[in-house]
Tab-separated table of C-alpha atoms in Angstrom:
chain	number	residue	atom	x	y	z
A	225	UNK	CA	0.000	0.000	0.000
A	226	UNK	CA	2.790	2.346	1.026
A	227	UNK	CA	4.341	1.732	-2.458
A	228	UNK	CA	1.430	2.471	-3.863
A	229	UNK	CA	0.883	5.276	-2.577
A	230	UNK	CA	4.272	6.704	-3.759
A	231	UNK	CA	3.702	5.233	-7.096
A	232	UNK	CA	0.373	6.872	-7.617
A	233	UNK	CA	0.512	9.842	-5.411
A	234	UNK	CA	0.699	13.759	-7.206
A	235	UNK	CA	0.607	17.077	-5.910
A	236	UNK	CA	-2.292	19.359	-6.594
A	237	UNK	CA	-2.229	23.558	-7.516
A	238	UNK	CA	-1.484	24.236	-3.737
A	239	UNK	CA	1.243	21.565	-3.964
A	240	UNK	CA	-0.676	19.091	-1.474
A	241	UNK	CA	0.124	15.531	-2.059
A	242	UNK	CA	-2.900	13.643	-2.975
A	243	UNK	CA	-4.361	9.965	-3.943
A	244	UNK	CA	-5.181	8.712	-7.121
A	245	UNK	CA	-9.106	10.311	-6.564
A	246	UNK	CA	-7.542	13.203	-5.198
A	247	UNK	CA	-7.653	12.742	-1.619
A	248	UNK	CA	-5.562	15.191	0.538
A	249	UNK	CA	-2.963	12.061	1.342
A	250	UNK	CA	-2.028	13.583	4.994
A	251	UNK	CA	-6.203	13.506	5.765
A	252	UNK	CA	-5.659	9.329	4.929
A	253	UNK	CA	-5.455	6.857	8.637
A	254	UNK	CA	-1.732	6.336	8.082
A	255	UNK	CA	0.968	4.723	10.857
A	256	UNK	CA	3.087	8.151	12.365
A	257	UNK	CA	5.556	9.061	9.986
A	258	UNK	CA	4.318	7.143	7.075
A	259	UNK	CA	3.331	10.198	5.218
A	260	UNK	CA	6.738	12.370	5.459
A	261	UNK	CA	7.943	9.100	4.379
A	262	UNK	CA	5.720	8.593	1.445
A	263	UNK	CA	6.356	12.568	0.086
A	264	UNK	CA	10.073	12.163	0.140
A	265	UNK	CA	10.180	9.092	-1.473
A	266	UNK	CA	7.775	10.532	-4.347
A	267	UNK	CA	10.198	13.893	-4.519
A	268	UNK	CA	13.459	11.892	-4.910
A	269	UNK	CA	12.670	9.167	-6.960
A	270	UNK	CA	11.006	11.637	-9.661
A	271	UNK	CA	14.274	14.294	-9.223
A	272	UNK	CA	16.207	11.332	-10.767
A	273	UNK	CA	14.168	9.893	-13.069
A	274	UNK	CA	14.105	13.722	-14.652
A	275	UNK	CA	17.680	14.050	-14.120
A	276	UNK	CA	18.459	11.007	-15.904
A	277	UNK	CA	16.987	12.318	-19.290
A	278	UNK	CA	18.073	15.576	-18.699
A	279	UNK	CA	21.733	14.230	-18.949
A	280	UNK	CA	21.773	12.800	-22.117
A	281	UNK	CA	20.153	15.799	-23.750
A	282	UNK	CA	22.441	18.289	-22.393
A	283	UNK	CA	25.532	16.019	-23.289
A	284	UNK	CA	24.152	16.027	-27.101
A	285	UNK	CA	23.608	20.148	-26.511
A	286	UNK	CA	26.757	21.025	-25.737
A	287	UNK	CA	29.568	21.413	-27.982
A	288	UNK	CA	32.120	20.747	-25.469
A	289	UNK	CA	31.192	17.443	-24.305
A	290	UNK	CA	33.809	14.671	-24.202
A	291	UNK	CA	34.605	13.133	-27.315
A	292	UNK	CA	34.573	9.458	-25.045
A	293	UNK	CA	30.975	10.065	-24.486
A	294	UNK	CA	28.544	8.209	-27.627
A	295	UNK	CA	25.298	7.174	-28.002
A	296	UNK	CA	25.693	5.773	-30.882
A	297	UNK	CA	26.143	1.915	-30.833
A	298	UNK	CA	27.154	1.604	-34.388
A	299	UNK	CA	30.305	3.912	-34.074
A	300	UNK	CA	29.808	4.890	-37.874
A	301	UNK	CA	28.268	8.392	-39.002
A	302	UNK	CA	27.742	8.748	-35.130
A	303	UNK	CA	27.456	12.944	-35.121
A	304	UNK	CA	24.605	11.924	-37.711
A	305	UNK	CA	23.241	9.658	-35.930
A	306	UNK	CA	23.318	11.316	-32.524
A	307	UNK	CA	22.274	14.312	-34.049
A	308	UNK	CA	19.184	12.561	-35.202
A	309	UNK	CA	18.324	11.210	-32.123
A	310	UNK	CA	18.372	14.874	-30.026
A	311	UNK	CA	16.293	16.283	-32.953
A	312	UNK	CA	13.666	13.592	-32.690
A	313	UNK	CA	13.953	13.481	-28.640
A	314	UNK	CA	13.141	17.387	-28.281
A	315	UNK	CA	9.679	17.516	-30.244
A	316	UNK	CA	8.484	14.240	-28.289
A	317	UNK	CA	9.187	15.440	-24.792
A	318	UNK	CA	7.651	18.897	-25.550
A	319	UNK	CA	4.075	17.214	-26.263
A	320	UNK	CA	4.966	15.237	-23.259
A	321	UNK	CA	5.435	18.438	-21.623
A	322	UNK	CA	8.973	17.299	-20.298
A	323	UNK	CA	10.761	20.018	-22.423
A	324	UNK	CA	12.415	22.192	-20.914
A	325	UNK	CA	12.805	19.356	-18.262
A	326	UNK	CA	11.549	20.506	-15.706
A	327	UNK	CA	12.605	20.266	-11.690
A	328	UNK	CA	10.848	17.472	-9.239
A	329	UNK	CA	9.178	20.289	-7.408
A	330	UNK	CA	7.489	21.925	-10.297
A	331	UNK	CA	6.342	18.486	-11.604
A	332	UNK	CA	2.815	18.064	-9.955
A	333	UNK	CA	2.350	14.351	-11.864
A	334	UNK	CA	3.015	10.868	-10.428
A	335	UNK	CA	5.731	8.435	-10.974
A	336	UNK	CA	3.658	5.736	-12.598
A	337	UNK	CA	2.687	8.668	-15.233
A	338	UNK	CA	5.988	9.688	-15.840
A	339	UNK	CA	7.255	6.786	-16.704
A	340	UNK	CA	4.897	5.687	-19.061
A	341	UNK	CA	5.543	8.979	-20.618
A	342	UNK	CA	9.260	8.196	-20.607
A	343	UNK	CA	9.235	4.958	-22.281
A	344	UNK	CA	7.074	6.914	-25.021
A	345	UNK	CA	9.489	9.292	-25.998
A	346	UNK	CA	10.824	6.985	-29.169
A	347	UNK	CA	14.027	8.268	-31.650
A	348	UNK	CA	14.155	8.035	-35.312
A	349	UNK	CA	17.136	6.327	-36.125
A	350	UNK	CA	19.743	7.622	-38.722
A	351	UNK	CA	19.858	5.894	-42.207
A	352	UNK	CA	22.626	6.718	-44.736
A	353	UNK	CA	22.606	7.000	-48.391
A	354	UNK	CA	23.867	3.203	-49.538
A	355	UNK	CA	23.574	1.896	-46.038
A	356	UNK	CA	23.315	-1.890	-45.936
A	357	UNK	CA	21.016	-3.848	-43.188
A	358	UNK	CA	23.676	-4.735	-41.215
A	359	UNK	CA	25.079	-0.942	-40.860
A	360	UNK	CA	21.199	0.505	-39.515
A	361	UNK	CA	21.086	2.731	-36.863
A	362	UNK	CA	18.321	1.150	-35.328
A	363	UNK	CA	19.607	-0.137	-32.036
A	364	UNK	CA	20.590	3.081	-31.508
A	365	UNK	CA	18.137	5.285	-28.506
A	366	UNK	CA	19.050	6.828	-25.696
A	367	UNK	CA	17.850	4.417	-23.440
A	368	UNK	CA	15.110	6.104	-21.592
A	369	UNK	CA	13.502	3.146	-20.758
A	370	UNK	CA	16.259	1.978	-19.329
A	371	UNK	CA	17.125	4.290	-17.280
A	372	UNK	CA	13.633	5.401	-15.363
A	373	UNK	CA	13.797	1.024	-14.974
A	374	UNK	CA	17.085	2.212	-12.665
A	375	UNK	CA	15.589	4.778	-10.636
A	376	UNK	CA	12.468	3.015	-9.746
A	377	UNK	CA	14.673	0.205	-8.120
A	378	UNK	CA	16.623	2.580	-6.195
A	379	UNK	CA	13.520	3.827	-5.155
A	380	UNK	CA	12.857	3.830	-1.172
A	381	UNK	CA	9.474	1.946	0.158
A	382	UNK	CA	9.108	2.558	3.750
A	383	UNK	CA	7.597	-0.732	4.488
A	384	UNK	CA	8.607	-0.990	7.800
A	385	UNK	CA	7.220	-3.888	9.534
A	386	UNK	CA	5.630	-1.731	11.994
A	387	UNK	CA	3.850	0.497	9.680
A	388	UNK	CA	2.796	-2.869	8.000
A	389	UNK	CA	1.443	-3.971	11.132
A	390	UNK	CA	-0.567	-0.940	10.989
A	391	UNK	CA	-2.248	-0.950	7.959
A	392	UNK	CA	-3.145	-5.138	8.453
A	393	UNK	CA	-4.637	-3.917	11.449
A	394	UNK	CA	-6.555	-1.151	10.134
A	395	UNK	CA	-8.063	-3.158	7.214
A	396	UNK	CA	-9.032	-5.602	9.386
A	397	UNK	CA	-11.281	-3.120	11.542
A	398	UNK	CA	-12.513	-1.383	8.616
A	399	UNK	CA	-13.163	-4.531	7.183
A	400	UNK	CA	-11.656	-3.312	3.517
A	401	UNK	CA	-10.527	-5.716	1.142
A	402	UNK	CA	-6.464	-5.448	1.424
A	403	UNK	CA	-4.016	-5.325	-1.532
A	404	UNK	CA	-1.324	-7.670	-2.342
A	405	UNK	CA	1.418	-6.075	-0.472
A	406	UNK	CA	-0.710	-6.663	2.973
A	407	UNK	CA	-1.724	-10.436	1.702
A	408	UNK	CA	2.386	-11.288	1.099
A	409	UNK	CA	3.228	-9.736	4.810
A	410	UNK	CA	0.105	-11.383	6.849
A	411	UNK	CA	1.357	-14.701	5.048
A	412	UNK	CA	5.064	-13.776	5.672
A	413	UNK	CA	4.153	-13.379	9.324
A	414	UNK	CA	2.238	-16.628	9.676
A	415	UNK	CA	4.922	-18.334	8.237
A	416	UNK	CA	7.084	-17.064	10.771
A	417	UNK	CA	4.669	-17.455	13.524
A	418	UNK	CA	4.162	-21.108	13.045
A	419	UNK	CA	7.603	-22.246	12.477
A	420	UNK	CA	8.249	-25.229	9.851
A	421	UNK	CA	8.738	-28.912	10.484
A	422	UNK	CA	11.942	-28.693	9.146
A	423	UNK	CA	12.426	-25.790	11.591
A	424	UNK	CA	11.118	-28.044	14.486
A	425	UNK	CA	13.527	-31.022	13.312
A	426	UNK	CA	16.168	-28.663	13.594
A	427	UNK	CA	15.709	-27.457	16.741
A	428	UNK	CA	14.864	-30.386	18.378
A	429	UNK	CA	18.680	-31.844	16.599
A	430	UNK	CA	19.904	-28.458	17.956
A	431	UNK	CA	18.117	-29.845	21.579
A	432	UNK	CA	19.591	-33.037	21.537
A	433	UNK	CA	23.119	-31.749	20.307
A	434	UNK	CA	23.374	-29.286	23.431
A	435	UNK	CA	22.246	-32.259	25.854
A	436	UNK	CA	24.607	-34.496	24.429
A	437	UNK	CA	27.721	-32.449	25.284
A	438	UNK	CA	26.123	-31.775	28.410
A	439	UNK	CA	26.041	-35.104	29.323
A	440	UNK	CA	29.157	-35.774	27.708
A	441	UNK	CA	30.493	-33.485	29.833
A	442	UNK	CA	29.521	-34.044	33.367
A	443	UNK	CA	30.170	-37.846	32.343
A	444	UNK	CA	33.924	-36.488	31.695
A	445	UNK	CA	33.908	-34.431	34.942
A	446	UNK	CA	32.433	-37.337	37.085
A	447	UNK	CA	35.404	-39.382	35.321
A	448	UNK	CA	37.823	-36.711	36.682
A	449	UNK	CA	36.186	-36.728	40.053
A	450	UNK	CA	36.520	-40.631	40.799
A	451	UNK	CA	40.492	-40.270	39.339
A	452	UNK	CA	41.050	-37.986	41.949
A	453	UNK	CA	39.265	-39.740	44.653
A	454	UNK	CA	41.251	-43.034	44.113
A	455	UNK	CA	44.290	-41.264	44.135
A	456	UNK	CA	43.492	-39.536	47.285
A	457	UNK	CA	42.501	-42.984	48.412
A	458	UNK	CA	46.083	-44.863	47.333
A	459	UNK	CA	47.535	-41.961	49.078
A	460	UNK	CA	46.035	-42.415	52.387
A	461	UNK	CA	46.614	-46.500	51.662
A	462	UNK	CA	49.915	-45.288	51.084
A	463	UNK	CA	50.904	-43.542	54.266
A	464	UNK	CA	49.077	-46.160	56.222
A	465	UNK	CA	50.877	-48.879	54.462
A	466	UNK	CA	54.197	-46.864	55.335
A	467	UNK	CA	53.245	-45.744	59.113
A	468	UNK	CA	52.524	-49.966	58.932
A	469	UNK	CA	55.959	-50.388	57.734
A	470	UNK	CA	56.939	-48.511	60.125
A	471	UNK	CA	55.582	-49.385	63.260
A	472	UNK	CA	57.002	-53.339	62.026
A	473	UNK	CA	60.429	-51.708	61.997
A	474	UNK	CA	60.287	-50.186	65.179
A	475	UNK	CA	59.087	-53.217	66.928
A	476	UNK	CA	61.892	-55.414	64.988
A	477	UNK	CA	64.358	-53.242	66.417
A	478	UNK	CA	62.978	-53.612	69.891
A	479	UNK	CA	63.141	-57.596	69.433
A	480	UNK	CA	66.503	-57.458	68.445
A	481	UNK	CA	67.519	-55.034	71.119
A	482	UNK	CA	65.742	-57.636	73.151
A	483	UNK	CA	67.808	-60.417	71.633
A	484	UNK	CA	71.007	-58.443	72.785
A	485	UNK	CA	70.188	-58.547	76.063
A	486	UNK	CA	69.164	-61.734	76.338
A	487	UNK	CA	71.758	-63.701	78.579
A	488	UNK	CA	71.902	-60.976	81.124
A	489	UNK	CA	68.254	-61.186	81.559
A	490	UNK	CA	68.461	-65.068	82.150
A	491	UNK	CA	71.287	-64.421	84.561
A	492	UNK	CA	68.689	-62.272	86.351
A	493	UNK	CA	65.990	-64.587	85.941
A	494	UNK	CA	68.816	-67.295	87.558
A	495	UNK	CA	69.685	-65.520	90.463
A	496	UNK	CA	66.457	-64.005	91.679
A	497	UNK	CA	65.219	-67.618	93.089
A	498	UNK	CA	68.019	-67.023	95.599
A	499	UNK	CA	67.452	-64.146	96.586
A	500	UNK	CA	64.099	-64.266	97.126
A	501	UNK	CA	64.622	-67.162	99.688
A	502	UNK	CA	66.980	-64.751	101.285
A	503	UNK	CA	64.382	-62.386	101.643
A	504	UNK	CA	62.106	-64.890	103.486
A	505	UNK	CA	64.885	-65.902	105.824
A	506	UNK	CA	65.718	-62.577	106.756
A	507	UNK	CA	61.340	-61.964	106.941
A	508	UNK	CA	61.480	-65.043	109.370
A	509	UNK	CA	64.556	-64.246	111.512
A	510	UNK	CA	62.761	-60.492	111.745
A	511	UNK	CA	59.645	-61.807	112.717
A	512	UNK	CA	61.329	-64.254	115.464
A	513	UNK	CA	62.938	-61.267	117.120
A	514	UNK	CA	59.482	-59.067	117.236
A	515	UNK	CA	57.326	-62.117	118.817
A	516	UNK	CA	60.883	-62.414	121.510
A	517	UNK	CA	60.744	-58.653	122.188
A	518	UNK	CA	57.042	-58.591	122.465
A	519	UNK	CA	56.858	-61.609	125.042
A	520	UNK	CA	59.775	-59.751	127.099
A	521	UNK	CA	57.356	-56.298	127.338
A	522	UNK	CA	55.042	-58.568	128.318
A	523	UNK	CA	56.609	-60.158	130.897
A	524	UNK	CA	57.853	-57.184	132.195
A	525	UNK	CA	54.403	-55.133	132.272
A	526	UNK	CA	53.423	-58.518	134.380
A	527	UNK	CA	56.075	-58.082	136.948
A	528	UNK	CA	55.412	-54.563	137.008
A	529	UNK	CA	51.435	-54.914	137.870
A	530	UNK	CA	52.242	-57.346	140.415
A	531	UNK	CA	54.525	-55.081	141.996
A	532	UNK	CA	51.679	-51.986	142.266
A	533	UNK	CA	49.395	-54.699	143.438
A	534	UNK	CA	52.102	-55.534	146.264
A	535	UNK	CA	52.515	-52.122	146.691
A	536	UNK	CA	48.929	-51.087	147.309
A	537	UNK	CA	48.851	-54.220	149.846
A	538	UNK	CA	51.152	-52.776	152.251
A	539	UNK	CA	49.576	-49.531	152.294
A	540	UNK	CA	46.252	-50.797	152.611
């Protein structure tokens, strides 16, 4: 639609841009922005579609120009030929009313008209005296066609996919029948809305790729873990197996240390019988003397009662 309106869209006497039925374009339900959009593309596009036949004819005009620059194809007779083509150029672009050629801003018609008024514009081509069929002229123009065919692809279509959203929305309220650029983008959009099988097949490869090295991985890092927990383990095995070592060595050396010392602890072991029943002898003779000593206290804390008791008889 926006295309269209660029396309189709002229400018009245008051140099208001209007429709095709000559509605004031600004007055139209437009997305913000559209319509700045819409006259600027209009202006430019028809500045160098004029410019671009403008060119040729003032190239032709001058007497100056560079002798590089033909339009002549043939390259025979071509000041003859060219000559013939500005001469037959001129009176077809004046009923055109494109001579003088005038600016973008003084041209109030569309593109769509100016083109077809473009491609009308024909040349008569040169013919010699004695000129055989395969020395014509007649391939030789100055491409016109051609060249408005240039502009209008260089030509700038706002179709943003916002003001696009716009417009599908608006005919669908309306309830207007909608134009071929708003069928392609409502079926570009459901396209993209409801993605593809091939999509889905994709993504679900894409899925199964990602949890594939994910798995791969952690299988790799639990790997890695369990290495380094049986080498912690045979490390601790390790030091036990050498603090076992060890502790074996130690008490080897205490055997044989034993060993060395053997016959002086069997001397020992020989004599102590002996002196133990030295010991008891000794206990007994002790013992002996105590029970003699105690029965000679005794005998004398006997005599010694008996003499009180004496004692105590006389006085009484």
């Amino acid at each position: 639609m926006a295309d269209a309106l660029i396309l189709s869209s002229k400018t009245d006497a008051r140099g208001e841009l209007v429709n095709v039925s000559g509605k004031l374009v600004k007055e139209m339900v437009l997305p913000p922005g559209l319509f700045a959009m819409i006259a600027t593309a209009r202006t430019s596009t028809i500045s160098k579609m004029l410019e671009s036949v403008r060119t040729p004819l003032m190239l032709l005009a001058s007497p100056d120009r560079d002798s590089n620059t033909h339009f002549c194809r043939l390259g025979r007779d071509t000041r003859q030929c060219e000559a013939m083509m500005l001469g037959s150029a001129i009176p077809a672009m004046v009923a055109a009313g494109l001579f003088p050629v005038p600016t973008a801003a003084k041209y109030h018609g569309s593109i769509s008209e100016l083109k077809v008024k473009l491609e009308g514009i024909k040349t008569i081509p040169y013919r010699g005296p004695n000129h055989l069929p395969h020395q014509s002229h007649t391939n030789c123009n100055l491409r016109f066609p051609q060249l408005v065919d240039e502009c209008l692809k260089e030509m700038p279509v706002p179709l943003r996919n916002d003001y696009m959203k716009h417009l599908s929305e608006q005919a669908e309220i309306s309830g207007v029948a909608i134009g071929q650029e708003l069928e392609e983008y409502r079926r570009l959009t459901s396209k993209k809305a409801s993605p593809s099988p091939t999509a889905s097949i994709n993504s679900e490869s894409a899925n199964a790729s990602a949890w594939t090295e994910s798995v791969g991985t952690e299988s790799v890092e639990a790997e890695s873990a369990n290495a380094e927990s049986t080498k912690d383990e045979n490390e601790e095995v390790g030091d036990e197996s050498r603090s076992l070592g060890e502790d074996q060595l130690s008490d080897a050396q205490e055997s044989a240390a034993g060993s060395e010392h053997g016959g002086s602890n069997a001397t020992l072991k020989e004599a102590s019988p002996l002196k133990e029943e030295k010991s008891a002898e000794n206990a007994e003779n002790a013992e002996e003397a105590e029970n003699a000593e105690d029965a000679e206290n005794a005998e004398d804390a006997e005599d010694a009662e008996d003499a009180e008791d004496a004692e105590d008889a006389r006085e009484a």
